[in-house]
């Protein structure tokens, strides 16, 4: 039976890739319509800024634009398009939504359930990309790649970076603490093991895999991890428990001269406390990929520090993330059409 399927992609999760993977999974006999939203060239919005979008986060597109586009479609695939309670009420024919992200923060889930709409997501879609990026972030600081690059750009040949009292350390002689042992954290651990790194893990809700345990990875408390690690890297989900997990007290417990890395989420960290820990000399450096406010204000104090590497929330961006997320979404649609239960229901 032919299904009407609306796909609202963007300039990262391309609608054409969604369509390609959908046809591979479900055949080409369906009525498919495409829309390209302008993210990331246009920033995302948040529900507290727009009437009728209360509770929605990290979305793009107006209610009227998205409702008009979806129309009478039964199936909707997107990464960023919003779906509010009022929007569900205007689309009684919509029955299935696939969101190509780890959490459906752009959808009012209570309203979806009330409307009888099944919502699925794509957990772990960018876990490999973020894990690889995290290793690169650590190496950029520990092996002085950033500082060497910045100096050479200015025409400064810093031969003193070869001095024994200045140069960096290898991962094989360091202890790295990984906070969070989910899809990303487990991959970070696996990559670090390849370097011969001593790895500590803090996650009170999961046990180490037998492979990691047998390789010498230790499951420890947060305090133990902070006090023993040369590098601390964050990978938990944001919750009331983890919000501002890294505060002034936590930074004080870290080893003097340690490196702090956040490629997870901005709300996990008190950035004012981090600034104090860096400027006081207690921490050696930091690598930051996510922030409390995005885009980061041009006058943000941490932008001015010489011992901080920063990137604009791009760790999860890779070509494989696009294709993998589209494959996961397409397979969920295939299962829906076949009358099978979803793999990743929200």
XYZ file of C-alpha atoms in Angstrom:
346
model
C 0.000 0.000 0.000
C 1.323 3.415 -0.957
C 2.121 5.663 2.023
C 2.350 9.441 2.017
C 5.694 10.347 3.565
C 6.980 13.858 4.322
C 10.720 14.382 4.857
C 11.984 17.653 6.378
C 15.751 17.485 6.267
C 18.302 20.243 6.546
C 21.771 21.075 5.262
C 23.364 18.427 7.452
C 20.736 15.681 7.467
C 20.034 16.081 3.766
C 16.469 15.244 2.681
C 17.839 13.487 -0.386
C 19.833 11.094 1.808
C 16.722 10.329 3.872
C 14.866 9.624 0.628
C 17.657 7.418 -0.744
C 17.774 5.281 2.399
C 13.977 5.168 2.583
C 13.720 3.840 -0.971
C 16.404 1.241 -0.221
C 14.480 0.062 2.833
C 10.871 0.411 1.662
C 10.930 0.492 -2.124
C 10.055 3.364 -4.439
C 6.284 2.968 -4.501
C 5.510 5.624 -1.900
C 4.449 9.259 -2.254
C 7.440 11.166 -0.862
C 7.748 14.919 -0.491
C 10.920 16.775 0.552
C 11.727 19.996 2.421
C 15.173 21.384 3.225
C 15.457 23.538 6.345
C 18.395 26.004 6.330
C 20.217 24.747 9.460
C 23.124 25.047 10.239
C 23.359 28.211 8.146
C 20.403 29.513 10.197
C 20.548 28.821 13.961
C 18.034 26.639 15.768
C 15.261 28.075 17.924
C 13.920 27.211 21.378
C 10.306 27.010 22.488
C 10.603 29.600 25.224
C 11.176 32.201 22.520
C 8.102 31.463 20.375
C 4.437 31.419 21.380
C 2.869 27.973 21.057
C 6.195 26.143 21.100
C 6.557 25.859 24.882
C 8.893 23.069 25.961
C 10.432 22.471 22.541
C 14.189 22.843 22.076
C 16.669 22.883 19.219
C 14.194 23.106 16.346
C 13.835 25.049 13.123
C 10.768 25.966 11.124
C 7.513 27.726 11.929
C 4.361 25.852 12.906
C 2.502 26.944 9.775
C 5.406 26.045 7.479
C 5.756 22.541 8.889
C 2.014 21.807 9.114
C 1.488 22.975 5.536
C 4.388 20.814 4.373
C 3.314 17.648 6.197
C -0.285 18.087 5.059
C -2.037 14.733 4.861
C 1.128 12.624 5.210
C 0.894 9.610 7.520
C 4.661 9.401 8.082
C 7.066 12.243 8.877
C 10.882 12.058 8.991
C 12.966 14.933 10.320
C 15.850 16.020 12.479
C 14.848 19.531 13.501
C 11.266 20.349 12.519
C 9.076 21.163 15.546
C 5.901 19.315 16.482
C 3.857 21.027 19.182
C 0.491 20.106 20.675
C -1.324 22.605 18.488
C 0.446 21.248 15.413
C -0.579 17.649 16.169
C -4.180 18.819 16.474
C -3.986 20.231 12.946
C -2.634 16.971 11.446
C -5.021 14.131 12.359
C -3.620 11.940 9.588
C -0.102 11.895 11.019
C 0.589 8.543 12.689
C 4.357 7.980 12.704
C 7.350 10.295 13.227
C 11.013 9.326 12.914
C 13.455 11.824 14.456
C 17.084 11.419 13.429
C 18.613 12.481 16.735
C 19.351 11.022 20.129
C 16.466 12.740 21.909
C 13.213 14.156 20.472
C 13.591 17.564 22.149
C 11.882 19.244 19.188
C 8.659 17.278 19.776
C 5.993 17.573 22.455
C 6.007 13.891 23.444
C 2.971 14.126 25.734
C 1.001 15.627 22.878
C 2.263 12.953 20.490
C 1.054 10.196 22.796
C -2.289 11.923 23.297
C -2.677 12.133 19.518
C -1.784 8.464 19.085
C 1.365 9.272 17.101
C 4.304 6.874 17.391
C 7.654 8.657 17.672
C 11.021 6.931 17.207
C 14.548 8.280 17.406
C 18.080 7.269 16.403
C 20.176 6.840 19.569
C 23.899 6.476 19.006
C 23.725 7.917 15.497
C 26.799 10.101 16.051
C 28.517 8.162 18.831
C 31.454 7.112 16.673
C 31.925 10.657 15.369
C 31.917 12.178 18.866
C 34.249 9.506 20.245
C 36.793 10.102 17.469
C 36.505 13.849 17.945
C 37.102 13.466 21.681
C 40.385 11.660 21.084
C 41.407 14.418 18.694
C 40.424 17.028 21.294
C 42.574 15.354 23.933
C 45.560 15.104 21.578
C 45.190 18.742 20.499
C 45.918 19.765 24.080
C 48.198 17.043 25.437
C 50.536 17.125 22.409
C 50.471 20.941 22.069
C 48.934 20.841 18.599
C 46.737 23.863 19.272
C 49.410 25.992 20.873
C 51.938 25.130 18.176
C 49.435 25.909 15.438
C 48.391 29.246 16.924
C 51.991 30.384 17.307
C 53.053 29.355 13.830
C 50.053 31.206 12.357
C 51.512 34.330 13.948
C 54.939 33.636 12.458
C 56.377 32.443 15.780
C 58.581 29.351 15.670
C 58.301 28.066 19.233
C 61.281 25.775 19.513
C 60.866 25.772 23.293
C 57.865 23.462 22.899
C 60.501 20.729 22.527
C 61.840 21.404 26.039
C 61.335 18.540 28.490
C 59.691 20.882 30.994
C 57.259 22.247 28.375
C 56.417 19.490 25.920
C 53.363 17.261 26.207
C 52.823 13.732 27.460
C 51.735 10.658 25.539
C 48.402 8.978 26.187
C 50.260 5.763 26.928
C 51.593 7.285 30.161
C 48.434 9.081 31.219
C 45.277 8.264 33.147
C 42.060 9.417 31.485
C 38.772 9.584 33.372
C 35.627 8.990 31.293
C 32.424 10.243 32.921
C 29.464 8.424 31.347
C 29.592 4.930 29.856
C 26.844 5.062 27.237
C 27.029 4.914 23.449
C 29.793 7.527 23.270
C 31.643 6.823 26.499
C 32.126 3.147 25.685
C 33.625 4.034 22.302
C 35.955 6.608 23.884
C 37.172 3.920 26.281
C 37.811 1.510 23.399
C 39.824 4.108 21.472
C 41.850 5.105 24.533
C 42.747 1.487 25.197
C 44.402 1.343 21.766
C 46.828 4.034 22.953
C 47.724 2.032 26.056
C 46.002 4.602 28.274
C 44.988 3.832 31.833
C 41.219 4.406 31.814
C 38.878 5.146 34.706
C 35.095 5.165 34.237
C 32.414 6.762 36.386
C 28.808 5.807 35.676
C 26.652 4.675 38.608
C 23.994 3.120 36.376
C 25.963 0.633 34.267
C 28.631 -2.009 34.713
C 31.800 -2.267 32.661
C 31.838 -4.731 29.801
C 33.838 -7.884 30.447
C 36.247 -6.833 27.696
C 36.965 -3.446 29.285
C 37.197 -4.927 32.771
C 39.663 -7.581 31.614
C 41.718 -4.878 29.876
C 42.243 -3.080 33.191
C 39.609 -0.357 32.911
C 38.434 0.614 36.408
C 34.900 1.506 37.497
C 35.268 4.198 40.178
C 33.414 6.977 41.964
C 33.440 10.510 40.567
C 35.684 11.760 43.369
C 38.208 9.003 42.705
C 38.132 9.674 38.971
C 38.706 13.401 39.447
C 41.598 12.954 41.850
C 43.446 10.347 39.771
C 42.925 11.493 36.177
C 45.319 13.532 34.059
C 42.401 14.114 31.671
C 38.686 14.216 32.508
C 36.259 13.885 29.594
C 32.461 14.183 29.923
C 29.936 11.885 28.209
C 26.776 11.606 30.384
C 23.286 12.683 29.449
C 21.986 15.963 30.832
C 19.626 15.385 33.771
C 18.844 17.069 37.045
C 21.543 14.863 38.551
C 24.228 15.790 36.020
C 23.408 19.472 35.473
C 26.482 21.461 36.601
C 28.135 18.161 37.487
C 31.460 19.907 36.960
C 31.242 22.806 39.405
C 33.807 24.607 41.539
C 33.981 21.727 44.000
C 34.526 19.173 41.237
C 37.238 21.224 39.537
C 39.005 21.634 42.884
C 39.167 17.842 43.200
C 40.938 17.423 39.846
C 44.692 16.924 39.712
C 46.746 20.123 39.421
C 47.588 20.731 35.786
C 44.901 18.343 34.496
C 43.011 18.733 31.218
C 39.221 19.081 31.172
C 37.295 18.089 28.021
C 33.594 18.646 27.301
C 32.354 17.289 23.981
C 28.986 16.354 25.542
C 26.594 19.144 26.574
C 26.987 22.657 27.945
C 24.693 22.285 30.987
C 27.040 19.649 32.449
C 29.551 22.346 33.346
C 29.691 25.537 35.411
C 31.787 27.601 33.016
C 32.413 30.400 35.482
C 33.941 27.856 37.847
C 35.993 26.434 34.978
C 37.288 29.905 34.149
C 38.417 30.333 37.738
C 40.130 26.915 37.769
C 42.006 27.755 34.564
C 43.052 31.300 35.447
C 44.169 30.296 38.938
C 46.573 27.780 37.445
C 44.916 24.803 39.125
C 43.912 23.260 35.780
C 46.387 23.110 32.950
C 43.976 23.483 30.045
C 40.536 22.720 28.669
C 38.965 21.644 25.398
C 35.377 22.845 24.966
C 32.991 21.833 22.209
C 29.636 22.589 23.860
C 28.521 25.652 25.787
C 25.868 27.068 28.088
C 24.792 29.523 25.371
C 25.158 28.761 21.669
C 26.369 30.547 19.628
C 28.939 31.670 22.174
C 28.944 35.462 22.816
C 31.945 37.178 21.277
C 32.942 38.642 24.654
C 32.770 35.347 26.569
C 35.781 35.280 28.932
C 36.863 31.725 28.100
C 37.421 32.768 24.486
C 40.285 34.936 25.655
C 42.270 32.298 27.555
C 45.469 30.978 25.931
C 45.077 27.489 27.447
C 41.676 26.618 25.961
C 40.788 24.947 22.658
C 37.259 25.633 21.413
C 35.134 24.288 18.569
C 31.543 25.272 17.604
C 29.608 22.113 18.610
C 30.690 20.022 15.626
C 31.823 16.762 17.260
C 28.797 14.841 16.009
C 29.099 16.119 12.449
C 30.421 13.511 10.033
C 29.306 12.075 6.715
C 28.763 8.712 8.383
C 26.464 10.292 10.961
C 24.223 11.474 8.119
C 23.998 8.113 6.377
C 23.747 6.051 9.566
C 20.947 8.187 11.038
C 19.059 8.058 7.736
C 19.442 4.264 7.632
C 18.099 3.944 11.178
C 15.113 6.183 10.428
C 14.360 4.362 7.174
C 14.398 0.980 8.888
C 11.955 2.245 11.512
C 9.619 3.369 8.733
C 9.959 -0.045 7.081
C 8.973 -1.713 10.340
C 5.984 0.590 10.761
C 4.711 -0.130 7.263
C 5.190 -3.872 7.867
C 3.221 -3.694 11.118
C 6.286 -4.486 13.254
C 7.094 -2.789 16.587
C 9.718 -0.015 16.544
C 13.290 -0.629 17.632
C 13.748 2.766 19.298
C 10.380 4.083 20.507
C 10.377 7.343 22.441
